[in-house]
GROMACS .gro file of C-alpha atoms in nm:
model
  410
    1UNK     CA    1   0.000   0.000   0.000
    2UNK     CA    2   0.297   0.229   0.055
    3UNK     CA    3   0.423   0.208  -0.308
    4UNK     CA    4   0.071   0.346  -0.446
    5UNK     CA    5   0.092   0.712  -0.301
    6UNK     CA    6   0.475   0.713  -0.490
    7UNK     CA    7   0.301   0.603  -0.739
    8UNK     CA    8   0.070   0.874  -0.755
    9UNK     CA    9   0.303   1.111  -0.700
   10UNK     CA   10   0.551   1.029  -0.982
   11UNK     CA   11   0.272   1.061  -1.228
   12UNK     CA   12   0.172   1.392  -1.108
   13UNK     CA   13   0.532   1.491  -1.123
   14UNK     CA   14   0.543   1.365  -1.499
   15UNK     CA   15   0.269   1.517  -1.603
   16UNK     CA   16   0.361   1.898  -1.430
   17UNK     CA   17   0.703   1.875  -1.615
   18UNK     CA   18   0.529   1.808  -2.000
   19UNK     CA   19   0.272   2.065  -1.925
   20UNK     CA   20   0.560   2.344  -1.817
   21UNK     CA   21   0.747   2.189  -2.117
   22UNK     CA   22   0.443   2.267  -2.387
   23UNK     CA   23   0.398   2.584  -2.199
   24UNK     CA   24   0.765   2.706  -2.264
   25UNK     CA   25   0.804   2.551  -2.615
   26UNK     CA   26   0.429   2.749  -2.700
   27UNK     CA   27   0.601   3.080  -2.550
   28UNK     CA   28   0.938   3.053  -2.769
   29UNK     CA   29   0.768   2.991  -3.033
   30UNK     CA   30   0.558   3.304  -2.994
   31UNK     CA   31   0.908   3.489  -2.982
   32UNK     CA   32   1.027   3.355  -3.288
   33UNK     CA   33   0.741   3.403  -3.515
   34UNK     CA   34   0.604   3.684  -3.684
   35UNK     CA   35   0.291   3.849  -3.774
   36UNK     CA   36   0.357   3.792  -4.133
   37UNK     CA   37   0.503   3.440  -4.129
   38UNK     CA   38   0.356   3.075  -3.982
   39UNK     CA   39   0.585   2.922  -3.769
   40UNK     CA   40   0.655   2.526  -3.702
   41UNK     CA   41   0.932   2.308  -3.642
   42UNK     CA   42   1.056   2.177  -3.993
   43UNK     CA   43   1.334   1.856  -4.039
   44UNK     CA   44   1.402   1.979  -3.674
   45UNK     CA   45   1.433   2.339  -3.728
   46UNK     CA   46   1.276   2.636  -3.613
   47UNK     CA   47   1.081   2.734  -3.937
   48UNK     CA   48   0.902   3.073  -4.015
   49UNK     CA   49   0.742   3.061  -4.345
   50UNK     CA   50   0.639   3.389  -4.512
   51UNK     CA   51   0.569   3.284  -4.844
   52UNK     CA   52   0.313   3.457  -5.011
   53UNK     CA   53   0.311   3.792  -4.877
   54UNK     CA   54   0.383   4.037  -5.115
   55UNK     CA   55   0.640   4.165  -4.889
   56UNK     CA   56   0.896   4.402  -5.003
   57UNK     CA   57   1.165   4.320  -4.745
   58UNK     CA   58   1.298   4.061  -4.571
   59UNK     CA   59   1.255   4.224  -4.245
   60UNK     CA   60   0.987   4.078  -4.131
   61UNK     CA   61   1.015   4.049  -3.765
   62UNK     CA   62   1.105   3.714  -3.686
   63UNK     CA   63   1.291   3.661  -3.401
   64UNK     CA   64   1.711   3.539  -3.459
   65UNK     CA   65   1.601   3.199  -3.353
   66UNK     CA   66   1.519   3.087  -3.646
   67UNK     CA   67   1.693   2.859  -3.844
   68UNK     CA   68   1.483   2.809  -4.140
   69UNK     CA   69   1.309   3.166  -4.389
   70UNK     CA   70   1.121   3.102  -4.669
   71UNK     CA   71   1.099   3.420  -4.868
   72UNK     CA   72   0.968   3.254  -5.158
   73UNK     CA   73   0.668   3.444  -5.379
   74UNK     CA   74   0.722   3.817  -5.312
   75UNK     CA   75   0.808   4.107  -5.413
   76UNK     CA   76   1.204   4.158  -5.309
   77UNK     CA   77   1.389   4.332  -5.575
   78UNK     CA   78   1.712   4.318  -5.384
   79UNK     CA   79   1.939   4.242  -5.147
   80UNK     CA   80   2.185   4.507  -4.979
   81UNK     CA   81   2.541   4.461  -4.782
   82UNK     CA   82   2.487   4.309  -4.471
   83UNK     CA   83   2.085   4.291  -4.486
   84UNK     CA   84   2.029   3.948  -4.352
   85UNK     CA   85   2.274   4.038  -4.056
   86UNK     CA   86   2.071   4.342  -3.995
   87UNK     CA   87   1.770   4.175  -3.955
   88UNK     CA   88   1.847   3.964  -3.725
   89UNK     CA   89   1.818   3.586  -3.858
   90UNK     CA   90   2.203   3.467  -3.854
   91UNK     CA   91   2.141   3.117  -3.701
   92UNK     CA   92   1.945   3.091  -4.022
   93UNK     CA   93   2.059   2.712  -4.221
   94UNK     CA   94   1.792   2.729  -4.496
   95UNK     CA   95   1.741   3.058  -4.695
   96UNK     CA   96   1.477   3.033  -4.947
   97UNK     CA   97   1.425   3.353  -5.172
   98UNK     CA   98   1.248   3.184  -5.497
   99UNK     CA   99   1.018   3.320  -5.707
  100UNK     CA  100   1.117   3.719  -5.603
  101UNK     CA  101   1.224   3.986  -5.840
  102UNK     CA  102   1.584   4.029  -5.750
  103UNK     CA  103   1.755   4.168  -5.945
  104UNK     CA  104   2.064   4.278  -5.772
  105UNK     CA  105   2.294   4.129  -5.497
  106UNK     CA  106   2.590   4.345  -5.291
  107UNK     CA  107   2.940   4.161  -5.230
  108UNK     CA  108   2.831   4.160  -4.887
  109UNK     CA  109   2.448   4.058  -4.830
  110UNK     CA  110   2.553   3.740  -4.692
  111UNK     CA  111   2.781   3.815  -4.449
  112UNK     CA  112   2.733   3.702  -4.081
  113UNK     CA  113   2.543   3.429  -4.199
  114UNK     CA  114   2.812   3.183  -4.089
  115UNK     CA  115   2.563   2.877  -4.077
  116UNK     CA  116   2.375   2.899  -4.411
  117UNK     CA  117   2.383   2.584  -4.579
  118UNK     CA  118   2.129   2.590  -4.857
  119UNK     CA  119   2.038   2.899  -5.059
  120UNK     CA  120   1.780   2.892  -5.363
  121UNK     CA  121   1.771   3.178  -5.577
  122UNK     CA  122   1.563   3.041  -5.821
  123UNK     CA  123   1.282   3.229  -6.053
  124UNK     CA  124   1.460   3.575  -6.008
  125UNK     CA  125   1.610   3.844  -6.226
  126UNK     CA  126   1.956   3.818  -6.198
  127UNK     CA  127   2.191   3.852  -6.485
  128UNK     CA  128   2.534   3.840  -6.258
  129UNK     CA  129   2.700   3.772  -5.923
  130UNK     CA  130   3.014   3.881  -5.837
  131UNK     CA  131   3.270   3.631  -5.762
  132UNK     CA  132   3.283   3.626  -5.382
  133UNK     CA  133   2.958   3.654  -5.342
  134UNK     CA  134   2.937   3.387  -5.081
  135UNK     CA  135   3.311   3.332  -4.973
  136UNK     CA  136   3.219   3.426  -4.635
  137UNK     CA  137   2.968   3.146  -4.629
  138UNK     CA  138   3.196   2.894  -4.525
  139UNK     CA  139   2.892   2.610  -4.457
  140UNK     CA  140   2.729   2.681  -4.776
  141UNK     CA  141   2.684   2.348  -4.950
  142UNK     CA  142   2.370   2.391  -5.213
  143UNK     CA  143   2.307   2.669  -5.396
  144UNK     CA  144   2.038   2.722  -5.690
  145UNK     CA  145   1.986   2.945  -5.941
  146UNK     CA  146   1.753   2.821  -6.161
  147UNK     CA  147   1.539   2.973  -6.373
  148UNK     CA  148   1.767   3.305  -6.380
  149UNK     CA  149   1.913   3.535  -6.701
  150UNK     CA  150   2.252   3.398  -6.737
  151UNK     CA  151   2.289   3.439  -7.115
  152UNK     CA  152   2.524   3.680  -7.121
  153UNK     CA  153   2.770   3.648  -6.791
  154UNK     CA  154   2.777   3.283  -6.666
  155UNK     CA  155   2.869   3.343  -6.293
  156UNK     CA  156   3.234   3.276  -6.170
  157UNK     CA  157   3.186   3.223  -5.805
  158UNK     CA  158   3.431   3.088  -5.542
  159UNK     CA  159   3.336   2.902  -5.247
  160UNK     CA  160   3.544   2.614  -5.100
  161UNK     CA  161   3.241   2.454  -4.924
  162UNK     CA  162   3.000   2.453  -5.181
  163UNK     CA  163   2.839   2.089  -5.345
  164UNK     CA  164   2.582   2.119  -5.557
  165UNK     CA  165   2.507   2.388  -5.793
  166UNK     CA  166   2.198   2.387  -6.017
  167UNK     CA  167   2.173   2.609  -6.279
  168UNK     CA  168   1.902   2.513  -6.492
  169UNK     CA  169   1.702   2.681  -6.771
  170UNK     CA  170   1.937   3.021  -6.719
  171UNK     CA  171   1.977   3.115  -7.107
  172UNK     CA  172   2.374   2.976  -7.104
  173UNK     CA  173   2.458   2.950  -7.450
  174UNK     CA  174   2.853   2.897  -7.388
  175UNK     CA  175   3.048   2.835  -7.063
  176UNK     CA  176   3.405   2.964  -7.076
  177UNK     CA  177   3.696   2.816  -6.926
  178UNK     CA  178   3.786   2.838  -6.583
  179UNK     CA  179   3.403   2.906  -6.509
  180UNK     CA  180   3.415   2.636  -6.225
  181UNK     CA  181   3.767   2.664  -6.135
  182UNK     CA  182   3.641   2.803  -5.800
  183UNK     CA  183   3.439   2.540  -5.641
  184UNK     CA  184   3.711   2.278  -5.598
  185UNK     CA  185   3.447   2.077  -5.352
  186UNK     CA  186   3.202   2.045  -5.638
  187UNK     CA  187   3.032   1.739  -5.705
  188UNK     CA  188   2.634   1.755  -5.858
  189UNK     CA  189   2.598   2.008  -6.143
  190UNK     CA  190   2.272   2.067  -6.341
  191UNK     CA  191   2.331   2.265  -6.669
  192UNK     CA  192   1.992   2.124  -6.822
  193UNK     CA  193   1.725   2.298  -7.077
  194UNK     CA  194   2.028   2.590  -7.150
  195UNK     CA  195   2.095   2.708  -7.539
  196UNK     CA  196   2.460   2.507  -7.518
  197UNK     CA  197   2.549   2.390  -7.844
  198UNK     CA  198   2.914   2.223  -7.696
  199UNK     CA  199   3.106   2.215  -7.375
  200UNK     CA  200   3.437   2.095  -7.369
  201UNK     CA  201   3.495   1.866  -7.133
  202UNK     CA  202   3.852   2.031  -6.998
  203UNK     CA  203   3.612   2.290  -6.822
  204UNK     CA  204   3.501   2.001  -6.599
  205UNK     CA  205   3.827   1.808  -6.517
  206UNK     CA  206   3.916   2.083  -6.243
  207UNK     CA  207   3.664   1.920  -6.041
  208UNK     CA  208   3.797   1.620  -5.892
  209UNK     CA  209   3.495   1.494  -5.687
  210UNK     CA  210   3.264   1.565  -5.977
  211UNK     CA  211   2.991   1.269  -5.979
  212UNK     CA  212   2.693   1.375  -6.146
  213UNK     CA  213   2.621   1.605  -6.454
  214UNK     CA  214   2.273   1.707  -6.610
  215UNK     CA  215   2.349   1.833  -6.921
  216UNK     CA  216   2.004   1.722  -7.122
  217UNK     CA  217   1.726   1.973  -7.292
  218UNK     CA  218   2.031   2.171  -7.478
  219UNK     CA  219   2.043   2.176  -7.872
  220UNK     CA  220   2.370   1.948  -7.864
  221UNK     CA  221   2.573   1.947  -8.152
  222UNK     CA  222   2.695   1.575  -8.166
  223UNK     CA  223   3.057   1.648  -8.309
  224UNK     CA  224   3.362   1.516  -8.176
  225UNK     CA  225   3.422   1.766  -7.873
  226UNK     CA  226   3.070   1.621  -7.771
  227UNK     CA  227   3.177   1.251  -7.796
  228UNK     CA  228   3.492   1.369  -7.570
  229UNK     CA  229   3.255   1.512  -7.317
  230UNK     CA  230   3.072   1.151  -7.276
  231UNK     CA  231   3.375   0.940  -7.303
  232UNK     CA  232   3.528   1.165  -7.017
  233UNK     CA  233   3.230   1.117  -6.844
  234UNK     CA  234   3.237   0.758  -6.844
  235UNK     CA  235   3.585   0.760  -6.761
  236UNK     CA  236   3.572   0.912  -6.428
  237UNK     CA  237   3.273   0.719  -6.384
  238UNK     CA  238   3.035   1.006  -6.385
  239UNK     CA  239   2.644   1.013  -6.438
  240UNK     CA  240   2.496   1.159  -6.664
  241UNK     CA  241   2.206   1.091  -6.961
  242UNK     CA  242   2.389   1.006  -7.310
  243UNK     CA  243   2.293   1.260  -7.555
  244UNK     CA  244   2.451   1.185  -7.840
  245UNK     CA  245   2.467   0.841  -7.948
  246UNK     CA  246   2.819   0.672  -8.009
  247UNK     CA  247   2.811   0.504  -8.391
  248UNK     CA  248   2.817   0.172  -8.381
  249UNK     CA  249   3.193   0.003  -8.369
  250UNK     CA  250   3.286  -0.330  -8.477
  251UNK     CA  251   3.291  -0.575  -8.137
  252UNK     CA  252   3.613  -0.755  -8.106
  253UNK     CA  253   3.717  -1.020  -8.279
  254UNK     CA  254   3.378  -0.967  -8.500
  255UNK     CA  255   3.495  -0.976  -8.886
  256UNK     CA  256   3.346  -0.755  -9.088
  257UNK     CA  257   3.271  -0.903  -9.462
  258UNK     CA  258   3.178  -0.646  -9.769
  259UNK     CA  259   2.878  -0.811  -9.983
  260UNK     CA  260   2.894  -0.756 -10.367
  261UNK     CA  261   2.615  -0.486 -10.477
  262UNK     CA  262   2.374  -0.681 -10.676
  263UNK     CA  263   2.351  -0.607 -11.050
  264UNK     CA  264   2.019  -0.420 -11.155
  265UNK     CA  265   1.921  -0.606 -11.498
  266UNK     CA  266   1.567  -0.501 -11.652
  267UNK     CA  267   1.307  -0.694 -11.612
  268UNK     CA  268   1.165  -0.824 -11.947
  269UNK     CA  269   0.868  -0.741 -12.066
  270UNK     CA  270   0.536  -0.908 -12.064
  271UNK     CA  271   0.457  -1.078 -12.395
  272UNK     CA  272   0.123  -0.909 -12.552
  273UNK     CA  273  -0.072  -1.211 -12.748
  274UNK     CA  274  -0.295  -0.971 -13.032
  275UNK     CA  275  -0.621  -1.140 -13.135
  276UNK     CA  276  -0.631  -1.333 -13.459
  277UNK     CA  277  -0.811  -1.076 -13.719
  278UNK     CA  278  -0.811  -1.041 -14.018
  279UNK     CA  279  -0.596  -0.749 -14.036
  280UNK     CA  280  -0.324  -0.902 -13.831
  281UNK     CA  281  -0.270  -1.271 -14.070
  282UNK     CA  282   0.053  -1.344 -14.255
  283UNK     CA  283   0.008  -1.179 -14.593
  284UNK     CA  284   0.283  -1.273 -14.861
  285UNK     CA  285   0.418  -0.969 -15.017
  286UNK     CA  286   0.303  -0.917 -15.368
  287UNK     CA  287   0.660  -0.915 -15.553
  288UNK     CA  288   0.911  -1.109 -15.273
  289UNK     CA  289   0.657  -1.359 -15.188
  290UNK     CA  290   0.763  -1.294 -14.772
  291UNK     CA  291   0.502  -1.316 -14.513
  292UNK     CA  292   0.480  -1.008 -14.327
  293UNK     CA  293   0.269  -0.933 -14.080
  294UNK     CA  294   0.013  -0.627 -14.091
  295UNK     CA  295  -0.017  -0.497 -13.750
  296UNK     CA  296   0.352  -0.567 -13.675
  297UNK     CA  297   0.444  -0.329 -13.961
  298UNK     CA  298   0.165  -0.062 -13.862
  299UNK     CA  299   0.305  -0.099 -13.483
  300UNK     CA  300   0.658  -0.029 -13.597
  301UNK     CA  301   0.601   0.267 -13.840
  302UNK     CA  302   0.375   0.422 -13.538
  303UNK     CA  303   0.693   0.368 -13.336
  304UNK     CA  304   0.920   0.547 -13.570
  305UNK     CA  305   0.656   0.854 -13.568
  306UNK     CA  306   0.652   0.871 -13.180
  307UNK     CA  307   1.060   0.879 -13.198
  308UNK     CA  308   1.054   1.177 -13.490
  309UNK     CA  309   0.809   1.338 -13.291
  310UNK     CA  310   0.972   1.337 -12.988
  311UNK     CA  311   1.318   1.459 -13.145
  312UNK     CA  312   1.177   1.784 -13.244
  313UNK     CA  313   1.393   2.054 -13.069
  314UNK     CA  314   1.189   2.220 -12.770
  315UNK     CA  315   1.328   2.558 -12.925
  316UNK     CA  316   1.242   2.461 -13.271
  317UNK     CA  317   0.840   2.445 -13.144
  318UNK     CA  318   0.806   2.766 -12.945
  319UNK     CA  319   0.992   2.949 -13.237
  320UNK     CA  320   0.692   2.790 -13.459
  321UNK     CA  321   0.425   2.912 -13.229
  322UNK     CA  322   0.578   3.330 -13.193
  323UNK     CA  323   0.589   3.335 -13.600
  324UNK     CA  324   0.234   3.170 -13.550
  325UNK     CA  325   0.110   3.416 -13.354
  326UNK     CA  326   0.274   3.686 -13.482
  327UNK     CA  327   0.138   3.664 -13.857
  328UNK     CA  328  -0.185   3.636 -13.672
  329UNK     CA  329  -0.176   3.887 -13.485
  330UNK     CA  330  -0.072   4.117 -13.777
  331UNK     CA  331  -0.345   4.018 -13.970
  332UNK     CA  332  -0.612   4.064 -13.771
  333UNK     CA  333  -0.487   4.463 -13.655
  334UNK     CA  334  -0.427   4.543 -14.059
  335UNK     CA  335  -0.841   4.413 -14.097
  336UNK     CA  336  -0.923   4.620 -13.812
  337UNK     CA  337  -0.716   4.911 -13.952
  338UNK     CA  338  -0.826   4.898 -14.268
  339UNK     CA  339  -1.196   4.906 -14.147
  340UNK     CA  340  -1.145   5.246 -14.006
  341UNK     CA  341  -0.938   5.377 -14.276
  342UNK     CA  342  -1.272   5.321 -14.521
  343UNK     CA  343  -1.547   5.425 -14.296
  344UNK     CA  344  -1.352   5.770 -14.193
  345UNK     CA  345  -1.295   5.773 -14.615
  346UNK     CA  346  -1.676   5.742 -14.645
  347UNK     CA  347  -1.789   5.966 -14.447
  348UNK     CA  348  -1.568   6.273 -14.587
  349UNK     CA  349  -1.626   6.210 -14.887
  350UNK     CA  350  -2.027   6.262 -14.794
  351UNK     CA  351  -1.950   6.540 -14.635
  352UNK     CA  352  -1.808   6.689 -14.931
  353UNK     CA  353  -2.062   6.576 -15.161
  354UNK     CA  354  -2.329   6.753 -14.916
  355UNK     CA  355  -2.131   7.091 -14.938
  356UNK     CA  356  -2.134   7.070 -15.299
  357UNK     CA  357  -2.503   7.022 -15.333
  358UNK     CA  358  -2.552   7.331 -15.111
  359UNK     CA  359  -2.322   7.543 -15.352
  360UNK     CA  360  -2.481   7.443 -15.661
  361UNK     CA  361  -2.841   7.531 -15.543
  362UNK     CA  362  -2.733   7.884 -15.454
  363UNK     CA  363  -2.553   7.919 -15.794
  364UNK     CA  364  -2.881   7.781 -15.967
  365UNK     CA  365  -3.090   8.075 -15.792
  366UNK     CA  366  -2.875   8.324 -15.816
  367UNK     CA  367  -2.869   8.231 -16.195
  368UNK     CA  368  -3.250   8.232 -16.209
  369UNK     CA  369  -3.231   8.590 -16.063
  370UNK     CA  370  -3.038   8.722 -16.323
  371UNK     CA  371  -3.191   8.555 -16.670
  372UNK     CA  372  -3.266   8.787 -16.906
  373UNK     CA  373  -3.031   9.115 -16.727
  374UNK     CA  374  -2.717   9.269 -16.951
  375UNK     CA  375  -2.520   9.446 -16.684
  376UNK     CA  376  -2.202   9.430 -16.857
  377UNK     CA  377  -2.115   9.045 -16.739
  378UNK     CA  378  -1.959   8.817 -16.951
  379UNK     CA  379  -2.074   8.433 -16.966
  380UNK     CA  380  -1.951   8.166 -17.101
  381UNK     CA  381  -2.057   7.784 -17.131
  382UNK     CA  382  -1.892   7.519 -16.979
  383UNK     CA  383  -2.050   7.165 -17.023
  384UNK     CA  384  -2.361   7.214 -17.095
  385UNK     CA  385  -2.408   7.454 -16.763
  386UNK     CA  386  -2.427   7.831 -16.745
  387UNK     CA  387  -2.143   7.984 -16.487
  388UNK     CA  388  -2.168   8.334 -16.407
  389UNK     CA  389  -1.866   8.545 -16.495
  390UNK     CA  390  -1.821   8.638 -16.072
  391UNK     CA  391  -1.791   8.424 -15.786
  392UNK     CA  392  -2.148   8.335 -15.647
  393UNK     CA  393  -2.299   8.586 -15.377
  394UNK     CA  394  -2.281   8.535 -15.027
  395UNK     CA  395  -2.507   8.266 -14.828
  396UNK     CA  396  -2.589   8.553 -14.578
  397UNK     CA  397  -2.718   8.754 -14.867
  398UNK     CA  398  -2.959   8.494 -15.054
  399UNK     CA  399  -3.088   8.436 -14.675
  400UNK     CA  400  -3.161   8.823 -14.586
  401UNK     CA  401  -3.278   8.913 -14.930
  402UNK     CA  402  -3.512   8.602 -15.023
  403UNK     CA  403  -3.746   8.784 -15.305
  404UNK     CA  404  -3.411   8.859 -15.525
  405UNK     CA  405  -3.332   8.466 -15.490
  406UNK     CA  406  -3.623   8.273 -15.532
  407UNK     CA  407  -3.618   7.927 -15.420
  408UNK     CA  408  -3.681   7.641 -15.643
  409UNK     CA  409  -3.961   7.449 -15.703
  410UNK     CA  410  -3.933   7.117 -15.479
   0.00000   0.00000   0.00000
C-alpha cells in the first residue's frame, strides 16, 4: 500500500514537467514568429514561413532563432550589404528567396550568416553575381539558381564549401573556361534545358569529386568535342544521360565481310498475245513472196513517228508558235485598220458631196435671178451649164434678201 501514493506522486510529477514543457516551447515559439510568417518546427528546425506575402523586405520580424526563412513568392527586388545580418536571422541554415524579383545582390548581403547551408535563388532576375559573393559562407553546400538570365555572364563564383550547384534553364549559350575553377568541392551540377550547343569537357576536369552532370534539354551538336565530353564522363565514372549516341563500332574479334552490290538487270517485258483478225494474218508480199505481218508493220512505223516526234527541238516548237502568232496577230490589226481607214474615207467624202449640193443650189438661184439682165457680165458655157462670170454671192445675202433669190420648185 505504501508504493501506491509514490506512485501517484511520480505521475503527477510527470505530467507537471510536459505541461511546463508545452507551456515554454508554445512561448518561444511566440518569440520567434512573426505576424507575417507561420511558424513550425521543420526537419528539426525552427521554421518561419512567409511565403506569399507580397512583402517588399525581408525584415519581417522574426525573431534570430530561427533557423529556417522562406521568402519565396514576393516582391524583393534586392538584397543590400549586410541585410540578412541586420535583420536579425544569422542562425538561419535554410534561406529560401524563390520566385522574387531580384535583381541585384551586394558583395556583402551574406555576411554574418556563418551557418547557411542551402540557398535557392531560383525564378529571379539576376543577370550576374560577383565572384565572392558567398566566400564568407563557409557552410554553404547547395546553392540554386535556376530559372535566372545567365545568357550573357555565366557566374564565376568561389566558395570552397559549396556541393551542388543547379543552374538550370538560365539562357547559357557557352560556358568559358575556368568558369568552375572556383568550387574545388564540387560534385552535382545541373546545366539542363540551357541554349549550349558544346562544352568541352577540360572545363570540368578541375573538379575532382565531380559525380553527377545534367546536361540534357540543350540543342547538342553531336561532333567530336561532344563525344569527348561523354567518353570523359564515363571515364571518371560520372552520371549523366547520353545525348549523343556513339556510332556503332565493330565488337572484337567480329569480322566484318563487304557483300557484292547486286547487278540491276531489266526486267523483261510481258509478252502481248494480239487477237487473230483479219488485219493481223501473214500476208505474202506481192513481188518477194515474204510473209509479213500487218499490224507488226503498222506498230513499228507508229513507233518510228513517236521517236521523230519526240526529237523535235523544244526551241524549234516555241519558235513555230511566236511566228504563228505573230502573222496572226498582224493580220487581224491590218483588218481592223483597214476598217477604219474606209469608214472615216466614207464619211468625208459625204461630207463633201453635201457641201457641194448646197453650192450648186445657190448658184442655180442666183442664176435664175439674173436671166434675161445685160449688166455688162460676160458668160460663157462650160458643159452644158451656165457659170456666171463672178464668184457666187454670199449665203448671208440669198438668206436676208429672199425675193431677189427665189427658191426652187421642190
Amino acid at each position: 500500500m505504501s508504493g501506491t501514493p509514490r506512485a501517484y506522486g511520480y505521475c503527477l510529477l510527470a505530467i507537471a514537467v510536459q505541461f511546463f514543457g508545452v507551456a515554454e516551447s508554445s512561448s518561444r515559439e511566440m518569440d520567434v514568429c512573426s505576424t507575417f510568417c507561420a511558424c513550425d518546427m521543420w526537419y528539426g528546425l525552427r521554421r518561419a514561413s512567409c511565403t506569399g506575402r507580397r512583402l517588399y523586405s525581408i525584415h519581417t520580424g522574426v525573431s534570430g532563432e530561427v533557423q529556417a526563412l522562406d521568402l519565396s513568392d514576393n516582391s524583393i527586388s534586392s538584397l543590400g550589404n549586410y541585410e540578412l545580418a541586420d535583420a536579425g536571422v544569422t542562425q538561419v541554415r535554410y534561406l529560401n528567396l524563390s520566385g522574387n524579383a531580384i535583381a541585384e545582390i551586394d558583395l556583402n548581403a551574406f555576411s554574418g550568416l556563418d551557418d547557411l547551408s542551402v540557398l535557392d535563388l531560383s525564378r529571379n532576375h539576376l543577370t550576374y553575381l560577383l565572384v565572392d559573393t558567398f566566400l564568407e559562407c563557409k557552410h554553404l553546400r547547395v546553392l540554386r539558381l535556376a530559372g535566372n538570365n545567365f545568357n550573357v555572364h555565366v557566374p564565376r563564383l568561389r566558395s570552397p564549401s559549396l556541393t551542388e550547384l543547379n543552374m538550370n534553364a538560365c539562357r547559357i549559350s557557352h560556358v568559358s573556361p575556368g568558369t568552375f575553377d572556383g568550387l574545388m568541392q564540387l560534385r552535382h551540377l545541373d546545366l539542363s534545358d540551357n541554349l549550349m550547343i558544346q562544352l568541352d569537357g577540360r572545363i570540368l576536369q578541375r573538379l575532382p569529386f565531380m559525380k553527377s552532370c545534367t546536361i540534357v534539354g540543350n540543342p547538342w551538336s553531336c561532333n567530336g568535342i561532344m563525344r569527348d565530353l561523354q567518353a570523359y564522363f564515363r571515364k571518371r565514372n560520372i552520371s549523366f544521360t547520353e545525348v549523343c549516341k556513339e556510332a556503332a563500332t565493330p565488337r572484337k574479334f567480329e569480322k566484318m565481310i563487304a557483300l557484292e552490290t547486286p547487278k540491276k538487270f531489266k526486267e523483261p517485258r510481258p509478252a502481248v498475245i494480239e487477237p487473230r483478225t483479219k488485219n493481223n494474218w501473214n500476208v505474202p508480199h506481192p513481188i518477194t513472196g515474204v510473209h509479213t505481218n500487218v499490224s507488226t508493220n503498222a506498230t513499228s512505223a507508229l513507233d518510228d513517228v513517236n521517236k521523230t516526234t519526240f526529237l523535235v527541238p523544244w526551241y524549234l516548237i516555241f519558235g513555230m508558235g511566236f511566228l504563228l502568232g505573230t502573222f496572226v496577230g498582224g493580220t487581224v490589226t491590218y483588218i481592223f485598220a483597214s476598217s477604219l481607214i474606209g469608214c472615216s474615207s466614207l464619211c468625208t467624202r459625204r461630207r463633201n458631196t453635201d457641201n457641194f449640193q448646197r453650192v450648186s443650189l445657190l448658184q442655180d438661184n442666183w442664176l435664175q435671178s439674173n436671166a434675161g439682165d445685160d449688166d455688162g457680165r460676160e458668160t460663157v458655157e462650160n458643159g452644158g451649164q451656165v457659170c456666171p462670170g463672178t464668184p457666187p454671192p454670199p449665203y448671208r445675202d440669198v438668206i436676208l434678201h429672199t425675193n431677189l433669190y427665189p427658191r426652187t420648185s421642190q
